[in-house]
Structures are given as C-alpha cells and as structure tokens.
Coordinates of C-alpha atoms and ligand atoms in Angstrom, one line a residue:
M29 CA 56.3 64.7 58.2
R30 CA 59.5 66.2 56.7
D31 CA 58.6 70.1 57.5
R32 CA 58.3 68.9 60.9
H33 CA 61.5 66.9 60.9
S34 CA 63.1 70.1 58.8
T35 CA 61.7 72.2 61.7
L36 CA 63.0 70.4 64.7
C37 CA 66.5 70.4 62.6
S38 CA 66.2 74.1 62.9
I39 CA 65.5 74.3 66.4
F40 CA 68.4 71.7 67.3
A41 CA 71.1 73.9 65.3
F42 CA 69.9 77.4 66.5
L43 CA 70.1 76.1 69.9
L44 CA 73.8 74.2 69.0
A45 CA 74.9 77.8 68.5
V46 CA 73.5 80.2 71.7
L47 CA 74.9 76.8 74.2
P48 CA 78.1 78.4 74.2
L49 CA 76.5 81.4 75.4
T50 CA 74.7 80.1 77.8
G51 CA 76.9 77.1 79.0
V52 CA 77.4 78.4 82.5
A53 CA 74.2 77.8 83.7
L54 CA 73.7 74.8 81.8
A55 CA 76.8 73.1 83.5
Q56 CA 75.8 74.9 86.9
S57 CA 77.6 71.6 89.2
P58 CA 75.1 69.1 91.1
Q59 CA 74.2 69.5 94.8
L60 CA 76.7 69.1 97.3
T61 CA 75.3 67.2 100.7
A62 CA 77.7 67.2 103.6
L63 CA 76.2 63.9 105.9
K64 CA 77.9 63.8 109.3
A65 CA 77.4 61.1 111.6
A66 CA 79.6 59.0 115.2
R67 CA 80.4 56.8 112.6
L68 CA 80.1 54.5 109.3
I69 CA 79.8 51.3 108.4
D70 CA 80.8 50.8 104.6
G71 CA 79.4 47.0 103.9
K72 CA 82.8 45.8 103.8
S73 CA 84.9 45.9 106.2
S74 CA 83.8 45.0 110.2
T75 CA 84.7 47.8 111.4
A76 CA 82.8 51.4 112.4
L77 CA 84.9 55.2 110.9
D78 CA 84.3 57.6 113.8
N79 CA 83.6 60.7 112.7
A80 CA 82.1 59.9 109.9
V81 CA 81.5 61.9 106.5
V82 CA 80.1 61.8 103.7
I83 CA 80.1 64.4 100.6
V84 CA 77.5 63.6 97.9
E85 CA 77.0 65.1 94.9
G86 CA 74.0 64.8 92.8
A87 CA 72.9 61.3 93.1
K88 CA 77.0 59.9 93.4
I89 CA 78.9 60.0 96.4
K90 CA 81.8 62.0 96.2
S91 CA 84.2 61.1 99.0
V92 CA 83.9 59.3 102.1
G93 CA 86.0 59.1 105.2
P94 CA 87.0 60.5 109.1
N95 CA 86.5 64.4 109.9
L96 CA 86.4 65.3 105.9
A97 CA 86.4 69.1 105.0
I98 CA 83.3 69.8 104.6
P99 CA 83.1 71.7 100.9
A100 CA 81.6 75.3 100.8
G101 CA 78.4 75.8 99.8
A102 CA 77.4 72.4 100.4
K103 CA 74.5 71.8 102.5
I104 CA 75.7 69.6 105.4
I105 CA 73.1 66.6 107.3
D106 CA 74.4 65.9 110.9
L107 CA 72.8 62.9 112.0
G108 CA 74.5 63.3 115.8
D109 CA 75.1 59.4 117.6
S110 CA 74.1 57.1 114.2
T111 CA 75.8 55.4 112.3
L112 CA 75.9 56.1 108.4
L113 CA 75.6 52.7 105.7
P114 CA 75.1 51.7 103.0
G115 CA 71.0 51.4 101.5
L116 CA 70.1 48.2 102.7
I117 CA 69.4 45.6 99.5
D118 CA 66.1 42.4 100.1
V119 CA 66.8 40.1 97.2
H120 CA 64.2 38.0 97.6
T121 CA 60.7 40.3 97.6
H122 CA 57.5 40.3 96.4
L123 CA 55.5 43.7 96.1
L124 CA 52.8 43.1 93.9
D125 CA 51.1 39.8 96.8
E126 CA 49.9 40.5 100.0
M127 CA 49.0 37.1 101.1
D128 CA 46.5 36.5 104.6
G129 CA 49.1 34.4 106.9
T130 CA 46.2 33.1 109.6
N131 CA 45.9 30.5 107.4
L132 CA 49.7 28.7 106.5
T133 CA 48.0 25.6 105.0
L134 CA 45.5 27.1 102.7
Q135 CA 48.2 29.1 101.3
D136 CA 47.4 27.1 97.9
I137 CA 43.8 28.8 98.1
E138 CA 45.2 32.3 98.9
M139 CA 47.4 32.0 95.5
L140 CA 44.4 31.4 93.4
R141 CA 41.7 33.9 95.3
I142 CA 44.4 36.5 94.2
V143 CA 45.3 35.4 90.7
A144 CA 41.2 35.2 90.6
T145 CA 39.9 38.3 91.7
Q146 CA 42.8 40.7 91.4
S147 CA 43.9 42.4 88.0
T148 CA 47.7 42.8 87.7
A149 CA 46.8 46.5 87.5
E150 CA 45.3 45.7 90.9
R151 CA 48.5 44.2 91.7
A152 CA 50.7 47.1 90.9
L153 CA 49.4 49.6 92.9
L154 CA 49.4 47.4 95.7
G155 CA 53.0 47.1 95.5
A156 CA 52.8 51.3 94.8
K157 CA 51.8 51.6 98.5
L158 CA 55.1 48.6 99.3
A159 CA 56.8 49.8 97.2
K160 CA 56.9 52.8 99.4
E161 CA 56.6 51.9 102.4
V162 CA 60.5 49.0 101.8
L163 CA 61.7 52.1 100.7
E164 CA 61.1 54.3 103.7
S165 CA 62.6 51.5 106.1
G166 CA 65.7 51.6 104.6
I167 CA 66.1 49.3 101.4
T168 CA 67.0 50.8 98.4
T169 CA 67.0 48.8 96.1
V170 CA 64.8 44.6 95.9
R171 CA 65.0 41.9 93.7
D172 CA 61.6 41.4 93.1
L173 CA 60.5 37.3 92.0
G174 CA 57.9 36.0 90.7
N175 CA 54.3 36.7 91.9
S176 CA 53.3 39.8 90.5
G177 CA 51.4 38.7 87.4
V178 CA 51.9 39.2 83.6
N179 CA 54.6 41.5 83.9
G180 CA 53.0 44.0 87.1
D181 CA 56.6 43.9 88.2
V182 CA 58.4 45.3 85.2
A183 CA 55.3 48.1 85.2
L184 CA 56.2 49.1 89.2
R185 CA 59.6 49.1 88.1
T186 CA 59.4 51.5 85.0
A187 CA 56.9 53.9 87.3
I188 CA 59.6 54.2 90.0
D189 CA 62.7 55.0 87.6
R190 CA 60.0 57.3 85.8
G191 CA 59.7 58.9 89.6
W192 CA 55.9 58.8 89.3
L193 CA 56.3 57.1 92.6
P194 CA 58.5 56.1 95.4
G195 CA 60.4 53.0 96.0
P196 CA 63.6 51.2 96.0
R197 CA 65.8 50.1 92.3
M198 CA 63.6 47.1 91.1
I199 CA 65.5 44.1 89.9
V200 CA 62.6 41.9 88.6
S201 CA 61.7 38.5 87.3
T202 CA 58.2 38.7 85.8
R203 CA 56.7 35.3 85.7
A204 CA 59.1 32.7 87.8
L205 CA 59.5 29.1 85.7
A206 CA 58.2 26.0 87.6
A207 CA 57.5 22.6 86.4
Q208 CA 53.3 21.8 86.3
G209 CA 51.4 23.2 88.3
G210 CA 53.5 26.4 89.9
Q211 CA 53.1 26.5 93.2
F212 CA 49.2 26.1 93.1
G213 CA 48.6 22.7 94.3
R214 CA 46.2 20.1 92.6
L215 CA 43.6 22.3 90.5
T216 CA 41.2 21.2 88.3
P217 CA 41.6 21.3 84.5
E218 CA 39.4 24.1 84.5
A219 CA 40.9 26.1 86.6
Q220 CA 44.6 25.1 85.2
P221 CA 44.5 28.0 82.4
L222 CA 44.8 30.4 85.9
I223 CA 48.4 28.7 86.2
E224 CA 50.0 30.6 83.3
Q225 CA 48.8 34.1 84.8
E226 CA 51.9 33.4 88.0
Y227 CA 53.8 31.0 86.2
V228 CA 55.4 29.8 83.2
T229 CA 55.5 26.1 82.8
I230 CA 58.6 24.4 81.7
R231 CA 58.1 21.5 79.0
G232 CA 61.8 20.2 78.1
P233 CA 64.9 22.5 78.1
E234 CA 64.2 24.2 74.8
S235 CA 61.1 25.3 76.0
A236 CA 62.7 26.2 78.7
R237 CA 65.2 28.3 76.6
Q238 CA 62.0 29.7 74.6
A239 CA 60.9 31.1 78.3
V240 CA 64.4 32.6 79.1
R241 CA 63.5 34.6 76.2
Q242 CA 59.9 35.7 76.7
A243 CA 61.2 36.3 80.0
L244 CA 64.2 39.2 79.2
Y245 CA 61.8 40.2 76.1
D246 CA 59.0 40.9 78.4
G247 CA 61.8 42.6 80.5
A248 CA 63.6 40.7 83.0
N249 CA 66.7 41.8 84.5
C250 CA 67.0 38.4 86.3
I251 CA 65.1 34.9 86.0
K252 CA 63.4 32.7 88.9
V253 CA 63.3 29.1 89.1
I254 CA 61.1 27.0 91.0
V255 CA 63.2 24.0 91.2
N256 CA 61.2 21.8 93.6
G257 CA 57.6 21.2 92.7
S258 CA 54.6 19.0 93.3
P259 CA 54.2 16.1 91.7
A260 CA 57.5 16.8 89.2
D261 CA 60.6 18.9 89.9
V262 CA 62.5 21.0 87.1
T263 CA 64.6 18.7 85.5
L264 CA 68.4 19.2 85.5
D265 CA 68.8 19.3 81.6
E266 CA 65.6 21.7 81.9
L267 CA 67.6 24.4 84.2
K268 CA 71.5 23.8 82.8
A269 CA 68.7 25.2 79.7
I270 CA 67.8 27.8 81.6
V271 CA 71.4 28.8 83.7
E272 CA 72.7 28.9 79.9
E273 CA 70.7 31.3 78.1
A274 CA 70.7 33.4 80.8
H275 CA 74.2 33.8 81.3
T276 CA 74.1 34.0 77.7
Y277 CA 72.7 37.5 78.3
N278 CA 74.5 38.2 81.9
R279 CA 71.6 38.2 84.0
K280 CA 71.2 36.1 87.1
V281 CA 68.8 32.6 88.2
A282 CA 67.3 33.0 91.4
A283 CA 66.1 29.1 92.2
H284 CA 63.4 28.8 94.8
A285 CA 65.1 24.5 96.0
I286 CA 64.0 23.1 99.0
G287 CA 65.6 19.5 100.0
D288 CA 68.1 16.6 98.7
R289 CA 67.0 16.5 95.0
S290 CA 66.3 19.9 94.1
T291 CA 69.0 22.0 95.9
R292 CA 71.6 19.4 94.0
T293 CA 69.8 19.4 90.9
A294 CA 69.8 23.3 92.0
V295 CA 74.5 23.6 92.0
A296 CA 74.6 20.7 89.5
A297 CA 72.8 23.0 86.8
G298 CA 75.0 26.7 88.1
V299 CA 71.8 28.8 89.7
D300 CA 73.7 32.3 90.9
S301 CA 71.9 31.4 94.1
I302 CA 69.8 29.0 95.9
E303 CA 66.8 30.8 97.7
H304 CA 65.2 28.9 101.0
A305 CA 67.1 25.8 101.3
Y306 CA 65.6 24.7 104.4
T307 CA 66.8 21.8 103.7
V308 CA 70.4 21.4 102.4
P309 CA 73.2 18.2 102.4
D310 CA 76.4 18.8 103.6
D311 CA 77.7 18.2 100.4
V312 CA 75.3 20.3 98.7
L313 CA 76.4 23.4 101.0
K314 CA 80.4 22.4 100.6
A315 CA 79.4 22.4 96.2
M316 CA 77.5 25.6 96.9
A317 CA 80.8 27.1 98.8
E318 CA 83.5 25.7 95.6
K319 CA 80.6 27.2 93.1
H320 CA 80.4 30.9 94.4
I321 CA 76.6 30.0 94.6
Y322 CA 74.7 32.2 97.4
L323 CA 72.5 30.9 100.2
V324 CA 69.4 33.4 100.2
P325 CA 68.4 32.4 104.1
T326 CA 64.0 33.7 104.0
D327 CA 63.9 32.5 107.4
G328 CA 62.4 34.6 110.5
I329 CA 61.8 33.7 114.0
L330 CA 59.3 32.4 116.0
Q331 CA 57.7 34.8 117.4
T332 CA 57.4 36.3 113.6
Y333 CA 55.4 33.0 112.9
V334 CA 53.9 33.2 115.8
D335 CA 52.1 36.2 115.2
M336 CA 51.9 36.0 111.9
T337 CA 50.0 33.5 112.2
L338 CA 47.8 34.8 114.8
G339 CA 47.2 38.2 113.2
T340 CA 45.7 41.1 114.6
R341 CA 44.2 38.4 117.2
E342 CA 44.4 38.5 120.8
A343 CA 45.6 34.8 122.1
S344 CA 45.8 33.2 125.4
T345 CA 48.7 31.8 126.5
Q346 CA 47.8 27.9 125.7
E347 CA 47.1 28.8 122.3
R348 CA 50.7 30.6 122.0
S349 CA 52.6 27.7 123.2
K350 CA 50.8 25.6 121.4
L351 CA 52.0 27.1 117.6
E352 CA 55.3 28.1 119.4
A353 CA 55.5 24.2 119.5
M354 CA 54.2 23.6 116.4
Y355 CA 56.8 25.7 114.9
R356 CA 60.1 25.1 116.9
P357 CA 60.7 22.0 114.9
F358 CA 60.5 24.4 111.5
V359 CA 62.8 27.2 113.3
E360 CA 65.6 25.2 114.6
H361 CA 66.2 23.2 111.8
S362 CA 66.2 26.1 109.7
R363 CA 69.1 27.7 111.7
E364 CA 70.7 24.6 112.1
R365 CA 71.2 24.8 108.6
L366 CA 72.7 28.3 108.2
Q367 CA 75.1 27.2 110.5
R368 CA 76.1 24.9 108.8
A369 CA 76.4 26.9 105.9
L370 CA 78.8 29.5 107.1
K371 CA 80.7 27.1 108.3
F372 CA 81.3 25.9 105.0
G373 CA 81.8 29.3 103.6
V374 CA 79.0 29.8 102.3
S375 CA 77.9 33.1 101.0
I376 CA 74.7 34.4 102.5
A377 CA 72.9 37.9 100.7
A378 CA 69.2 38.9 103.3
G379 CA 66.5 38.0 100.7
S380 CA 62.9 38.3 103.7
D381 CA 60.3 36.6 101.0
M382 CA 58.0 38.8 103.1
Y383 CA 54.4 38.0 101.4
L384 CA 52.2 37.8 103.9
S385 CA 50.1 40.8 105.6
M386 CA 52.8 41.0 109.5
P387 CA 50.1 42.1 112.2
H388 CA 50.9 46.6 113.1
L389 CA 54.2 46.1 111.1
N390 CA 54.6 47.8 106.8
R391 CA 56.0 45.3 105.1
G392 CA 59.1 47.3 105.3
Q393 CA 59.4 46.6 108.5
A394 CA 58.4 43.2 108.6
S395 CA 60.7 42.5 105.8
L396 CA 63.3 43.8 108.0
L397 CA 62.5 41.1 110.3
L398 CA 64.4 38.4 108.5
Y399 CA 67.7 40.1 110.4
D400 CA 66.0 38.7 114.0
A401 CA 67.1 35.4 112.6
L402 CA 70.1 35.8 111.1
A403 CA 71.1 37.1 114.4
A404 CA 70.0 34.3 115.9
A405 CA 71.7 32.2 114.1
G406 CA 75.0 33.6 114.5
M407 CA 75.7 35.8 112.3
T408 CA 77.8 38.9 113.7
P409 CA 76.6 42.4 113.0
A410 CA 79.2 43.3 110.3
Q411 CA 77.8 39.4 108.8
I412 CA 74.1 40.6 108.8
I413 CA 75.1 44.2 107.6
Q414 CA 77.5 42.6 104.2
A415 CA 74.2 40.3 103.5
A416 CA 72.3 42.7 102.8
T417 CA 74.5 45.2 101.9
S418 CA 77.6 44.3 99.2
N419 CA 77.2 40.6 99.1
A420 CA 73.7 41.2 98.4
A421 CA 74.0 43.9 95.5
A422 CA 76.8 40.9 94.3
L423 CA 74.3 38.4 93.8
L424 CA 71.9 40.7 91.8
G425 CA 75.4 42.1 89.4
I426 CA 75.4 46.2 90.2
G427 CA 78.1 45.5 92.8
D428 CA 80.1 48.3 90.5
R429 CA 77.4 50.7 91.7
V430 CA 75.8 50.0 95.1
G431 CA 75.7 48.4 98.1
T432 CA 78.9 49.6 100.0
L433 CA 79.7 53.3 100.7
E434 CA 82.8 54.2 98.5
P435 CA 83.1 57.2 96.4
G436 CA 81.7 57.3 92.5
K437 CA 78.8 54.6 94.4
V438 CA 75.5 56.0 93.8
A439 CA 74.0 57.4 96.9
D440 CA 72.3 55.1 98.1
I441 CA 72.6 56.2 102.0
I442 CA 71.1 54.9 105.6
A443 CA 71.5 56.2 109.3
V444 CA 70.4 54.5 111.9
P445 CA 70.5 55.3 115.6
G446 CA 73.6 54.1 117.5
D447 CA 75.8 51.5 116.7
A448 CA 75.3 49.5 114.5
S449 CA 77.9 46.9 114.7
H450 CA 77.4 46.2 118.3
S451 CA 73.7 45.5 117.1
A452 CA 72.6 44.4 114.1
S453 CA 68.6 45.3 115.4
A454 CA 69.5 48.8 114.6
L455 CA 69.1 48.3 111.2
Q456 CA 65.5 47.7 111.9
H457 CA 65.3 51.7 112.8
A458 CA 66.3 53.7 110.3
T459 CA 65.5 57.6 109.9
F460 CA 67.4 58.5 107.5
V461 CA 67.1 57.3 104.1
M462 CA 68.7 58.9 100.6
H463 CA 68.0 57.1 97.6
S464 CA 70.0 57.9 94.7
G465 CA 71.2 61.6 95.9
A466 CA 67.5 62.5 97.0
L467 CA 65.9 62.5 100.1
I468 CA 63.4 60.3 101.0
K469 CA 63.7 60.2 105.2
S470 CA 64.7 62.5 107.6
Q471 CA 63.9 62.2 111.4
N472 CA 66.8 64.0 113.3
Ligands
ZN523 ZN1 59.6 33.6 97.5

C-alpha cells in the first residue's frame, strides 16, 4: 500500500508541475447557450417579460432579460411563440409506487400486494421509468415522500445524481414515520412484519427521535410523517420530537394530515408543510398562515377521479354520471377548503401525490393534472406557476438554487407553447426542457 501511495504522490507532483502549461486547455470556459422566446415568467413576478433571452453558461443561468445581446460563440435556441419558465417542482411524488386505481376501496390490498410481491430493486427500476417521464414533462425537481420500500428512493436519487439515468433532482424522505399500521389498514399479526418494509412505527417521543436519526443516516433529505392513522394518530409529543430533531439538522418535515385533530397537531408541532388537508378547520388554516406552514393540496378535478376509476375501460354515460355523483362531494369540498386557505393567505406548494396508473397518460402527464384542480379553485395562472416553482423551492429549502429564472441559479428551464400567463394549462405541454444546463427535450 505504501508503495502505491508514494506512486500516487509522484503522479500528483508531476501534474502540479505541468498544470501551468496546460492551464489554458483545462480552464476552457463552459458552453454558452442563448434561449430566446416571445416571453418569460421568472417564477416570482406575476407578469411576463416580452422578447426574453436567457444566457446559460454550463449548468447555471448567466443572465436574463429582454432583447439581451447574444455573446459571440453562443449556441442559439429560438423557441418562438412560447413562454420560458423555471423547471416545475412537484413537492409530493411517489416515483417508486404505481397502484391500480380502478378500485379505490382496495388501496390497502394494493399496498400489501406491492410490498409482498415487488422487491425494492424492482421498485427502483419502476422509479427509473417514471423519473424519466416526469423529467420529460417539465418537472425538474421532486420531493419524493415515501412508499418506496426500504431506501429505494435513495438508490434512485443516487442513480440520477451519478448520471446513470435521466430524472429530476430528488429530495427524498425514505420511509414515512407513522403510528401502528402505517397506511395498511388492519393486518393479521402474521402479516404485520411487512409494515416496516414501508413505514417506520413510532412508539413514543424517544422512538420518534431515533427514527429521524435513522432516516438521516439512511440518506433522507426530509422527513415524512403520517399524522392521522387508524385507529391511532401520531401524538403531539411524538410529532414535536420529530420536528425538533429534523430541524436540528436543517431538514424539513412534511405531514400527511386530514381532519380537525391531525391538522391541528401538525400545526402545533410546527411542521413545514401539511399534505392533503382535505378537511381542515378555519382556525387551523389561519394558524398555518401565521406560522408560514405550506399547504400541499393534492387535489384533482372530477374527470381525473372518474378516469382513474375506469382505467382503460369504456363506460356508459350512465356509469360515468354515477361515478361523478360519487366523487362530486369530495371534489367540491376540497375546492372549497383550497379557496378558504387562499383567503387566509396560506402559502401553497404544488404536489401531485400521483401514485396511480392513469389511462393513456404517463406519470409526468398525470402529475400535471393537479394544475387543473388548482385552476378550478380559482388560483390564477401566476399563482399556480409560483406554487410549482418559487413557493415549492422555498418549501424544499432550495430556493437559493432553483425555482426562479435569475442569474446564478441552476439552469432548470422549460418552455411551453403560447402565453402561460393566460392559462396554466399550457404548463401541461412543455416543448423544451433543460435540466442543470443539459438539454432533455427540444421539440422545435
Ligand atoms: Zn402521498
């Protein structure tokens, strides 16, 4: 070993000696690219900038402005009548999970089927497929919140970071922390050991702290907690311990919470975002606004739920209206709570929670259906864009790097046809995707 060490030292000494001679070639400046489009929305302001030019140098944005002079030697990509935007961010994904949505009452059984029959390796490979679909749809960053076996999400993130496969930047939680049973429903004692393949059971505040430390050791960038369980919830003391431990290490906590009791517990414990909150009282929403806790409304429109349930099967008008009648109260109730949240000034971050197979749509396309629900609740295109870019980046704690089109930020840039400041549905049709300065898709 010593010999090898001294050989390496000699090589480094030689390189140091010759480096000044080769310095010109090594310090070659990174490729410059000039993106031109009829307009640009930077992710922060609510108005578009006309005749936009973005100069990209290597992986970073060098300058942004109207009619900027194009530096000599820059590669020019003219996107014509499109809108340039920051890469989209989905703060609630499940890239290692694909459930059959045609019988929503059997979701517990679906989870059991996946955990009992799909290895984590197999799920990570499914994640590789879905990650590519998501990136190509214009989503350049995701926060993946569990249901990925034991650390399968970390494996997928590593593979993407190392350039083994294409995919979005991933912030991952590893297994979600939960009360007894996770989200499996009632299982026999013989089947209960399977729960730990998907969730970490919390048994008091000290166990909650240990679970956070284990998650960080396993590679988690954030922590996910299922607050409302069945029959018991994660307690306030447990959740406080989780938040304190996670915040000590500068990690955010995402809380799955639905209903009066669990959303109240989540706010009292000081989590960073509340996921779903389909049912949430006014005073909890007001407290969320005061404490700057994000709402991640993982909503859908009526048609999404009906299509999901039917799968690829054709249905009669009668069957469709029956399904619509079944979902309408839930969809209207969710829309009304989002309107209340907006009224109270709660910050919204866009998270799809897409984990079901949607007929005729890939995972990226299915994830972007969320924006239809946000628009149906009255969010303006500018509000939806901010929820999916700057707000989302701030929630993830990476607002200094992504989420806006500004000099010095990472070059995660998409283009959509037409004027996205008029209709957020344009976001569902990205024709151009750049990730960290690398060209992922260009249809012009
Ligand atoms: Zn989820």
